[in-house]
mmCIF file of C-alpha atoms in Angstrom:
data_model
loop_
_atom_site.group_PDB
_atom_site.id
_atom_site.type_symbol
_atom_site.label_atom_id
_atom_site.label_comp_id
_atom_site.label_asym_id
_atom_site.label_seq_id
_atom_site.Cartn_x
_atom_site.Cartn_y
_atom_site.Cartn_z
ATOM 1 C CA MET X 182 -30.867 -33.708 26.729
ATOM 2 C CA THR X 183 -32.338 -32.687 23.390
ATOM 3 C CA ILE X 184 -30.248 -32.264 20.299
ATOM 4 C CA PRO X 185 -31.189 -29.031 18.545
ATOM 5 C CA GLU X 186 -32.478 -29.433 15.019
ATOM 6 C CA PHE X 187 -30.517 -27.444 12.485
ATOM 7 C CA THR X 188 -31.772 -26.346 9.107
ATOM 8 C CA PRO X 189 -29.502 -27.037 6.108
ATOM 9 C CA TYR X 190 -28.676 -23.300 6.080
ATOM 10 C CA GLN X 191 -27.435 -23.554 9.668
ATOM 11 C CA ILE X 192 -25.131 -26.398 8.702
ATOM 12 C CA VAL X 193 -23.845 -25.188 5.336
ATOM 13 C CA VAL X 194 -23.020 -21.608 6.349
ATOM 14 C CA PRO X 195 -20.852 -22.485 9.388
ATOM 15 C CA LEU X 196 -19.056 -25.138 7.348
ATOM 16 C CA PHE X 197 -18.433 -22.620 4.572
ATOM 17 C CA SER X 198 -17.225 -20.121 7.185
ATOM 18 C CA LEU X 199 -14.850 -22.709 8.570
ATOM 19 C CA LEU X 200 -13.552 -23.341 5.068
ATOM 20 C CA MET X 201 -12.948 -19.603 4.542
ATOM 21 C CA VAL X 202 -11.112 -19.335 7.863
ATOM 22 C CA ALA X 203 -8.948 -22.330 6.970
ATOM 23 C CA TYR X 204 -8.241 -20.737 3.570
ATOM 24 C CA ALA X 205 -7.248 -17.471 5.247
ATOM 25 C CA TRP X 206 -4.824 -19.129 7.656
ATOM 26 C CA ASN X 207 -3.392 -21.143 4.821
ATOM 27 C CA LEU X 208 -2.596 -17.809 3.152
ATOM 28 C CA VAL X 209 -1.083 -16.579 6.416
ATOM 29 C CA LEU X 210 1.148 -19.644 6.595
ATOM 30 C CA ARG X 211 2.219 -19.041 3.004
ATOM 31 C CA GLN X 212 2.970 -15.415 3.968
ATOM 32 C CA LYS X 213 0.377 -14.062 1.542
ATOM 33 C CA LYS X 214 -1.750 -12.649 4.351
ATOM 34 C CA THR X 215 -0.527 -11.097 7.573
ATOM 35 C CA ILE X 216 -1.516 -12.526 10.965
ATOM 36 C CA TRP X 217 -3.630 -9.390 11.506
ATOM 37 C CA GLU X 218 -5.526 -9.982 8.241
ATOM 38 C CA GLY X 219 -6.001 -13.630 9.206
ATOM 39 C CA GLY X 220 -7.489 -12.436 12.496
ATOM 40 C CA LEU X 221 -9.859 -9.983 10.805
ATOM 41 C CA TRP X 222 -10.958 -12.643 8.335
ATOM 42 C CA THR X 223 -11.566 -15.114 11.183
ATOM 43 C CA LEU X 224 -13.596 -12.530 13.093
ATOM 44 C CA PHE X 225 -15.791 -11.774 10.061
ATOM 45 C CA TRP X 226 -16.547 -15.408 9.224
ATOM 46 C CA SER X 227 -17.070 -16.267 12.908
ATOM 47 C CA VAL X 228 -19.773 -13.587 13.061
ATOM 48 C CA VAL X 229 -21.360 -14.974 9.876
ATOM 49 C CA ALA X 230 -21.332 -18.501 11.315
ATOM 50 C CA TYR X 231 -22.714 -17.330 14.665
ATOM 51 C CA ILE X 232 -25.565 -15.434 13.020
ATOM 52 C CA SER X 233 -26.481 -18.454 10.930
ATOM 53 C CA ILE X 234 -26.535 -20.741 13.980
ATOM 54 C CA VAL X 235 -28.270 -18.233 16.271
ATOM 55 C CA PRO X 236 -30.525 -16.149 13.983
ATOM 56 C CA SER X 237 -32.206 -14.561 17.013
ATOM 57 C CA SER X 238 -28.947 -12.692 17.629
ATOM 58 C CA LEU X 239 -30.022 -10.429 14.797
ATOM 59 C CA GLN X 240 -33.189 -9.293 16.554
ATOM 60 C CA TYR X 241 -31.631 -6.005 17.592
ATOM 61 C CA LEU X 242 -30.446 -5.366 14.040
ATOM 62 C CA SER X 243 -33.848 -6.364 12.760
ATOM 63 C CA GLY X 244 -35.438 -3.687 14.957
ATOM 64 C CA VAL X 245 -33.020 -1.039 13.709
ATOM 65 C CA THR X 246 -33.173 -1.889 10.010
ATOM 66 C CA GLY X 247 -36.769 -3.068 9.775
ATOM 67 C CA ILE X 248 -35.690 -6.327 8.092
ATOM 68 C CA LYS X 249 -38.034 -8.798 9.688
ATOM 69 C CA LYS X 250 -39.208 -11.226 7.057
ATOM 70 C CA ASN X 251 -37.121 -14.076 5.661
ATOM 71 C CA GLU X 252 -37.731 -12.773 2.123
ATOM 72 C CA ASN X 253 -36.152 -9.462 3.040
ATOM 73 C CA ALA X 254 -33.185 -11.228 4.594
ATOM 74 C CA ALA X 255 -32.769 -13.255 1.406
ATOM 75 C CA THR X 256 -32.841 -10.062 -0.667
ATOM 76 C CA ILE X 257 -30.196 -8.467 1.529
ATOM 77 C CA THR X 258 -28.069 -11.621 1.264
ATOM 78 C CA ALA X 259 -28.419 -11.550 -2.535
ATOM 79 C CA ILE X 260 -27.316 -7.916 -2.628
ATOM 80 C CA GLY X 261 -24.351 -8.857 -0.442
ATOM 81 C CA VAL X 262 -23.379 -11.635 -2.842
ATOM 82 C CA ILE X 263 -23.666 -9.264 -5.826
ATOM 83 C CA PHE X 264 -21.377 -6.768 -4.084
ATOM 84 C CA PHE X 265 -18.915 -9.551 -3.322
ATOM 85 C CA VAL X 266 -18.867 -10.611 -6.988
ATOM 86 C CA LEU X 267 -18.495 -6.981 -8.078
ATOM 87 C CA PHE X 268 -15.565 -6.457 -5.741
ATOM 88 C CA TYR X 269 -14.027 -9.682 -6.959
ATOM 89 C CA ILE X 270 -14.230 -8.411 -10.558
ATOM 90 C CA ILE X 271 -12.586 -5.156 -9.455
ATOM 91 C CA MET X 272 -9.760 -7.182 -7.953
ATOM 92 C CA ARG X 273 -9.303 -9.129 -11.179
ATOM 93 C CA LEU X 274 -9.162 -5.830 -13.080
ATOM 94 C CA GLU X 275 -6.503 -4.654 -10.667
ATOM 95 C CA GLU X 276 -4.529 -7.797 -11.356
ATOM 96 C CA LEU X 277 -4.602 -6.979 -15.055
ATOM 97 C CA GLU X 278 -3.410 -3.477 -14.197
ATOM 98 C CA GLN X 279 -0.563 -5.009 -12.215
ATOM 99 C CA ARG X 280 0.462 -7.120 -15.181
ATOM 100 C CA LEU X 281 0.509 -4.030 -17.369
ATOM 101 C CA THR X 282 2.593 -2.213 -14.745
ATOM 102 C CA LYS X 283 5.050 -5.110 -14.698
ATOM 103 C CA LEU X 284 5.428 -4.911 -18.488
ATOM 104 C CA VAL X 285 6.020 -1.153 -18.327
ATOM 105 C CA ARG X 286 8.517 -1.635 -15.463
ATOM 106 C CA ASP X 287 10.485 -4.411 -17.187
ATOM 107 C CA LYS X 288 10.678 -2.346 -20.369
ATOM 108 C CA ALA X 289 11.821 0.744 -18.447
ATOM 109 C CA LEU X 290 14.515 -1.140 -16.523
ATOM 110 C CA ARG X 291 15.726 -2.898 -19.658
ATOM 111 C CA GLU X 292 15.944 0.314 -21.640
ATOM 112 C CA ASN X 293 17.936 1.898 -18.831
ATOM 113 C CA GLY X 294 20.363 -1.013 -18.726
ATOM 114 C CA VAL X 295 19.415 -1.968 -15.167
ATOM 115 C CA VAL X 296 18.195 -5.350 -16.376
ATOM 116 C CA GLU X 297 20.215 -7.122 -19.039
ATOM 117 C CA PRO X 298 18.040 -8.621 -21.792
ATOM 118 C CA GLU X 299 19.456 -12.116 -21.220
ATOM 119 C CA THR X 300 18.788 -12.051 -17.458
ATOM 120 C CA ARG X 301 15.175 -10.980 -17.595
ATOM 121 C CA LYS X 302 12.529 -13.446 -16.562
ATOM 122 C CA MET X 303 10.509 -14.992 -19.332
ATOM 123 C CA MET W 893 26.617 1.366 2.901
ATOM 124 C CA ARG W 894 25.697 2.487 -0.610
ATOM 125 C CA VAL W 895 22.721 4.811 -0.456
ATOM 126 C CA CYS W 896 20.490 5.978 -3.259
ATOM 127 C CA ALA W 897 17.486 8.260 -3.475
ATOM 128 C CA VAL W 898 14.434 7.093 -5.398
ATOM 129 C CA ILE W 899 12.195 9.851 -6.751
ATOM 130 C CA PRO W 900 8.964 8.891 -8.515
ATOM 131 C CA ALA W 901 7.905 11.816 -10.698
ATOM 132 C CA PHE W 902 4.969 12.742 -12.872
ATOM 133 C CA ASN W 903 5.130 16.082 -14.685
ATOM 134 C CA GLU W 904 7.541 17.673 -12.207
ATOM 135 C CA ALA W 905 9.885 19.478 -14.603
ATOM 136 C CA THR W 906 9.658 22.739 -12.662
ATOM 137 C CA ARG W 907 10.576 21.207 -9.303
ATOM 138 C CA ILE W 908 12.599 18.069 -9.771
ATOM 139 C CA GLY W 909 15.934 19.718 -10.560
ATOM 140 C CA ALA W 910 16.177 21.329 -7.128
ATOM 141 C CA VAL W 911 15.083 18.109 -5.390
ATOM 142 C CA ILE W 912 17.776 16.093 -7.178
ATOM 143 C CA ARG W 913 20.493 18.663 -6.428
ATOM 144 C CA GLY W 914 19.428 18.624 -2.780
ATOM 145 C CA ALA W 915 19.420 14.816 -2.541
ATOM 146 C CA ARG W 916 22.728 14.326 -4.365
ATOM 147 C CA GLN W 917 24.598 15.888 -1.453
ATOM 148 C CA TYR W 918 23.633 12.983 0.806
ATOM 149 C CA VAL W 919 23.411 9.898 -1.434
ATOM 150 C CA ASP W 920 25.606 8.038 -3.904
ATOM 151 C CA GLU W 921 23.072 8.150 -6.716
ATOM 152 C CA VAL W 922 19.656 9.604 -7.443
ATOM 153 C CA ILE W 923 17.219 7.426 -9.378
ATOM 154 C CA VAL W 924 14.268 9.250 -10.936
ATOM 155 C CA VAL W 925 11.352 7.287 -12.324
ATOM 156 C CA ALA W 926 9.587 9.503 -14.846
ATOM 157 C CA ASP W 927 6.127 7.976 -14.701
ATOM 158 C CA GLY W 928 4.682 8.694 -18.128
ATOM 159 C CA SER W 929 5.477 12.388 -17.771
ATOM 160 C CA LEU W 930 4.348 14.597 -20.629
ATOM 161 C CA ASP W 931 6.655 17.485 -19.775
ATOM 162 C CA ALA W 932 10.468 17.683 -19.623
ATOM 163 C CA THR W 933 10.787 15.860 -16.277
ATOM 164 C CA ALA W 934 13.184 13.223 -17.660
ATOM 165 C CA GLN W 935 15.388 15.770 -19.418
ATOM 166 C CA VAL W 936 15.597 18.077 -16.394
ATOM 167 C CA ALA W 937 16.360 15.123 -14.116
ATOM 168 C CA ARG W 938 19.126 13.899 -16.426
ATOM 169 C CA GLU W 939 20.663 17.372 -16.565
ATOM 170 C CA ALA W 940 20.577 17.528 -12.766
ATOM 171 C CA GLY W 941 22.667 14.344 -12.645
ATOM 172 C CA ALA W 942 20.087 11.653 -11.928
ATOM 173 C CA ARG W 943 19.758 8.207 -13.449
ATOM 174 C CA VAL W 944 16.407 8.404 -15.216
ATOM 175 C CA ILE W 945 14.124 5.436 -15.749
ATOM 176 C CA ILE W 946 11.173 6.139 -17.989
ATOM 177 C CA HIS W 947 7.751 4.560 -17.699
ATOM 178 C CA THR W 948 6.159 4.821 -21.128
ATOM 179 C CA GLU W 949 2.722 4.937 -19.480
ATOM 180 C CA ASN W 950 1.599 6.677 -16.296
ATOM 181 C CA CYS W 951 1.269 3.784 -13.841
ATOM 182 C CA GLY W 952 0.897 5.678 -10.554
ATOM 183 C CA ALA W 953 3.063 6.695 -7.603
ATOM 184 C CA GLY W 954 3.199 3.187 -6.133
ATOM 185 C CA ALA W 955 4.251 1.568 -9.400
ATOM 186 C CA ALA W 956 6.918 4.224 -10.004
ATOM 187 C CA THR W 957 8.264 3.831 -6.469
ATOM 188 C CA MET W 958 8.501 0.064 -6.887
ATOM 189 C CA THR W 959 10.340 0.510 -10.187
ATOM 190 C CA GLY W 960 12.830 2.764 -8.414
ATOM 191 C CA LEU W 961 13.274 0.281 -5.557
ATOM 192 C CA GLU W 962 13.692 -2.571 -8.035
ATOM 193 C CA ALA W 963 16.378 -0.577 -9.843
ATOM 194 C CA ALA W 964 18.077 0.219 -6.527
ATOM 195 C CA ARG W 965 18.368 -3.418 -5.509
ATOM 196 C CA ARG W 966 19.479 -4.545 -8.958
ATOM 197 C CA LEU W 967 22.153 -1.839 -8.936
ATOM 198 C CA GLY W 968 23.443 -3.177 -5.628
ATOM 199 C CA PHE W 969 22.455 -0.374 -3.274
ATOM 200 C CA ASP W 970 22.088 -1.213 0.407
ATOM 201 C CA VAL W 971 19.727 1.622 1.263
ATOM 202 C CA ALA W 972 17.068 3.425 -0.747
ATOM 203 C CA VAL W 973 15.459 6.653 0.410
ATOM 204 C CA THR W 974 12.207 7.574 -1.331
ATOM 205 C CA VAL W 975 11.582 11.294 -1.762
ATOM 206 C CA ASP W 976 8.621 13.120 -3.328
ATOM 207 C CA ALA W 977 9.451 15.015 -6.497
ATOM 208 C CA ASP W 978 7.463 18.138 -5.639
ATOM 209 C CA GLY W 979 10.007 19.474 -3.174
ATOM 210 C CA GLN W 980 7.888 19.142 -0.022
ATOM 211 C CA HIS W 981 10.483 17.021 1.777
ATOM 212 C CA ALA W 982 13.677 18.392 3.279
ATOM 213 C CA THR W 983 16.434 16.400 1.593
ATOM 214 C CA ALA W 984 18.750 17.603 4.378
ATOM 215 C CA ASP W 985 16.937 15.089 6.605
ATOM 216 C CA ILE W 986 18.160 12.126 4.507
ATOM 217 C CA PRO W 987 21.220 11.524 6.744
ATOM 218 C CA ARG W 988 18.949 11.311 9.823
ATOM 219 C CA LEU W 989 16.817 8.654 8.167
ATOM 220 C CA VAL W 990 19.888 6.681 7.090
ATOM 221 C CA GLU W 991 21.360 7.035 10.570
ATOM 222 C CA ALA W 992 18.247 5.399 12.050
ATOM 223 C CA LEU W 993 18.838 2.434 9.748
ATOM 224 C CA ARG W 994 22.537 2.246 10.422
ATOM 225 C CA ASN W 995 22.667 2.725 14.180
ATOM 226 C CA GLY W 996 19.048 2.300 15.234
ATOM 227 C CA GLY W 997 18.774 -1.183 13.785
ATOM 228 C CA ALA W 998 15.625 -0.299 11.869
ATOM 229 C CA ASP W 999 14.713 -1.955 8.563
ATOM 230 C CA LEU W 1000 12.308 0.782 7.548
ATOM 231 C CA VAL W 1001 12.332 4.426 8.563
ATOM 232 C CA VAL W 1002 9.201 6.480 7.982
ATOM 233 C CA ALA W 1003 9.434 10.251 8.203
ATOM 234 C CA ASN W 1004 6.883 11.921 10.448
ATOM 235 C CA ARG W 1005 5.669 15.313 9.237
ATOM 236 C CA PHE W 1006 3.659 15.797 12.411
ATOM 237 C CA GLY W 1007 6.564 15.322 14.792
ATOM 238 C CA ARG W 1008 7.865 18.848 14.223
ATOM 239 C CA LYS W 1009 6.344 22.294 14.046
ATOM 240 C CA ASN W 1010 5.289 22.238 10.407
ATOM 241 C CA ILE W 1011 2.544 24.322 8.852
ATOM 242 C CA ILE W 1012 0.157 21.667 7.619
ATOM 243 C CA PRO W 1013 -3.385 22.500 6.409
ATOM 244 C CA PRO W 1014 -6.135 21.015 8.668
ATOM 245 C CA ILE W 1015 -7.648 19.046 5.781
ATOM 246 C CA ARG W 1016 -4.246 17.399 5.259
ATOM 247 C CA ARG W 1017 -4.005 16.583 8.938
ATOM 248 C CA PHE W 1018 -7.491 15.046 8.858
ATOM 249 C CA ALA W 1019 -6.780 13.044 5.688
ATOM 250 C CA ASN W 1020 -3.534 11.747 7.168
ATOM 251 C CA ALA W 1021 -5.257 10.778 10.405
ATOM 252 C CA LEU W 1022 -7.784 8.829 8.344
ATOM 253 C CA GLY W 1023 -4.927 7.206 6.439
ATOM 254 C CA ASN W 1024 -3.291 6.210 9.718
ATOM 255 C CA ILE W 1025 -6.527 4.638 10.962
ATOM 256 C CA VAL W 1026 -7.069 2.699 7.729
ATOM 257 C CA THR W 1027 -3.460 1.539 7.846
ATOM 258 C CA PHE W 1028 -3.907 0.405 11.443
ATOM 259 C CA LEU W 1029 -7.093 -1.488 10.524
ATOM 260 C CA VAL W 1030 -5.398 -3.408 7.741
ATOM 261 C CA THR W 1031 -1.956 -3.932 9.263
ATOM 262 C CA GLY W 1032 -2.372 -3.685 13.024
ATOM 263 C CA ILE W 1033 0.499 -1.175 13.079
ATOM 264 C CA TYR W 1034 -0.068 2.394 14.207
ATOM 265 C CA LEU W 1035 2.372 5.080 13.092
ATOM 266 C CA PRO W 1036 1.948 8.854 13.388
ATOM 267 C CA ASP W 1037 2.440 9.433 9.651
ATOM 268 C CA THR W 1038 1.905 6.442 7.413
ATOM 269 C CA GLN W 1039 1.134 8.423 4.266
ATOM 270 C CA CYS W 1040 4.453 10.228 4.005
ATOM 271 C CA GLY W 1041 6.438 9.456 0.853
ATOM 272 C CA PHE W 1042 9.741 10.158 2.600
ATOM 273 C CA LYS W 1043 10.972 6.730 3.711
ATOM 274 C CA ALA W 1044 14.244 4.867 3.997
ATOM 275 C CA PHE W 1045 14.504 1.162 3.195
ATOM 276 C CA GLY W 1046 17.364 -0.700 4.849
ATOM 277 C CA PRO W 1047 19.152 -3.691 3.266
ATOM 278 C CA ARG W 1048 16.596 -6.255 4.427
ATOM 279 C CA ALA W 1049 13.555 -4.161 3.521
ATOM 280 C CA LEU W 1050 15.009 -3.271 0.128
ATOM 281 C CA LEU W 1051 15.586 -6.931 -0.611
ATOM 282 C CA GLU W 1052 12.128 -8.085 0.496
ATOM 283 C CA VAL W 1053 9.782 -5.261 -0.465
ATOM 284 C CA GLN W 1054 7.246 -6.100 -3.150
ATOM 285 C CA LEU W 1055 4.639 -3.420 -3.789
ATOM 286 C CA ARG W 1056 1.662 -4.379 -5.898
ATOM 287 C CA MET W 1057 -0.559 -1.348 -5.474
ATOM 288 C CA SER W 1058 -0.036 1.211 -8.196
ATOM 289 C CA GLY W 1059 -1.513 4.377 -6.741
ATOM 290 C CA PHE W 1060 -1.095 6.362 -3.544
ATOM 291 C CA GLU W 1061 -2.276 3.360 -1.522
ATOM 292 C CA PHE W 1062 1.289 2.062 -1.755
ATOM 293 C CA CYS W 1063 2.118 4.016 1.449
ATOM 294 C CA THR W 1064 -0.149 1.682 3.393
ATOM 295 C CA GLU W 1065 1.188 -1.314 1.482
ATOM 296 C CA VAL W 1066 4.719 -0.465 2.618
ATOM 297 C CA ILE W 1067 3.530 -0.739 6.229
ATOM 298 C CA ARG W 1068 1.774 -3.991 5.342
ATOM 299 C CA GLU W 1069 5.047 -5.299 3.923
ATOM 300 C CA ALA W 1070 6.707 -4.319 7.197
ATOM 301 C CA SER W 1071 4.082 -6.322 9.067
ATOM 302 C CA ARG W 1072 4.342 -9.292 6.701
ATOM 303 C CA HIS W 1073 8.136 -9.503 6.881
ATOM 304 C CA ARG W 1074 8.335 -8.289 10.509
ATOM 305 C CA TRP W 1075 10.648 -5.399 9.779
ATOM 306 C CA LYS W 1076 11.675 -3.104 12.580
ATOM 307 C CA ILE W 1077 10.146 0.323 11.920
ATOM 308 C CA ALA W 1078 11.412 3.696 13.118
ATOM 309 C CA SER W 1079 9.634 7.032 12.820
ATOM 310 C CA ILE W 1080 11.715 10.198 12.518
ATOM 311 C CA PRO W 1081 10.270 13.732 12.737
ATOM 312 C CA THR W 1082 10.981 15.683 9.577
ATOM 313 C CA LYS W 1083 10.455 19.080 8.074
ATOM 314 C CA VAL W 1084 7.868 19.511 5.357
ATOM 315 C CA VAL W 1085 7.128 22.498 3.171
ATOM 316 C CA TYR W 1086 3.625 22.776 1.769
ATOM 317 C CA SER W 1087 3.030 25.294 -0.982
ATOM 318 C CA GLU W 1088 0.119 25.909 -3.321
ATOM 319 C CA TYR W 1089 1.972 23.771 -5.828
ATOM 320 C CA THR W 1090 2.452 20.767 -3.511
ATOM 321 C CA LEU W 1091 -1.129 21.000 -2.263
ATOM 322 C CA ALA W 1092 -2.446 21.040 -5.816
ATOM 323 C CA LYS W 1093 -0.271 18.046 -6.757
ATOM 324 C CA GLY W 1094 -1.174 15.964 -3.714
ATOM 325 C CA GLN W 1095 -4.172 13.730 -3.187
ATOM 326 C CA SER W 1096 -7.598 15.332 -2.938
ATOM 327 C CA PHE W 1097 -9.812 14.317 -0.028
ATOM 328 C CA ALA W 1098 -12.188 12.426 -2.352
ATOM 329 C CA ASN W 1099 -9.242 10.603 -3.863
ATOM 330 C CA GLY W 1100 -8.081 9.763 -0.356
ATOM 331 C CA LEU W 1101 -11.430 8.151 0.435
ATOM 332 C CA LYS W 1102 -11.231 6.137 -2.792
ATOM 333 C CA THR W 1103 -7.743 5.046 -1.827
ATOM 334 C CA ALA W 1104 -8.946 4.012 1.650
ATOM 335 C CA ALA W 1105 -11.799 1.969 0.126
ATOM 336 C CA LYS W 1106 -9.363 0.230 -2.230
ATOM 337 C CA ILE W 1107 -7.020 -0.646 0.618
ATOM 338 C CA LEU W 1108 -9.815 -2.077 2.767
ATOM 339 C CA LEU W 1109 -11.220 -4.027 -0.171
ATOM 340 C CA ARG W 1110 -7.870 -5.435 -1.161
ATOM 341 C CA THR W 1111 -7.114 -6.432 2.413
ATOM 342 C CA PHE W 1112 -10.344 -8.316 2.692
ATOM 343 C CA LEU W 1113 -10.236 -10.052 -0.666
ATOM 344 C CA ARG W 1114 -6.510 -10.686 -0.844
#
């Protein structure tokens, strides 16, 4: 029996995927993600891990998209990473928006007498 | 059971008075959240007998709804019914929604505009179908009308709900909250009246797509 030789990419990506899946289920356990979201997240990272271990599985996609060379794949990956970072920044902006909303809400409830000044959270 | 109506409103001075008068017949108190309105929404709402909470800035329908729900639970209400301020919902259906909470054992009741013979423009039907699909993708729960603002929160749901999305995407977030906390959901057919005014005030199709993208993004990166 021969042990298949893996490239570093084929080792790092599945491990990273495993880490992301573990992170997702940790969020599920802490009730920050739903079980459904945990499942979707697991599916996505499983596909990523599978593709990294069995690159030939992308042959069909390669035929459709015309991405055949490793350089092209790297470019596509880079674009994917940039999108991920961009989306992450959008999320952080949304968090700031949420903080602003919370300030507006606290002020509105206080002014209406729904929240007493001494009971509000600091 | 103490019941209140929560009405998020942005520049609805011409409509909100009638909505409040309609709702007051079926609830103990009407809470209006004037969401950075530039017209006389707050004044009209006060004159119609509502408790008015004023957002100094326009934060969006989701943020205003959450402010109303927060006020409802702090004021000790057991049930909160959210109603749109533009008059598209039949406030006479409030007792049916509350009944589903009281006797049906539901934690959340979502009105279904497609369960009755209502005149709904095709583009609205299509946009709502898309909203239902997106909601199913992110929550795993399929309901016939997830994007309806006419909802009733029972004691448990009112206590646990925590909406973070500010805009119209809050409708999907409510269903997500139901999934997260495992609330029992009921769907009740309701009457809806679309007019030129309500259609102009509602979400455009492009805005709906933006909302869908935001929901999917947030689900994935949460």
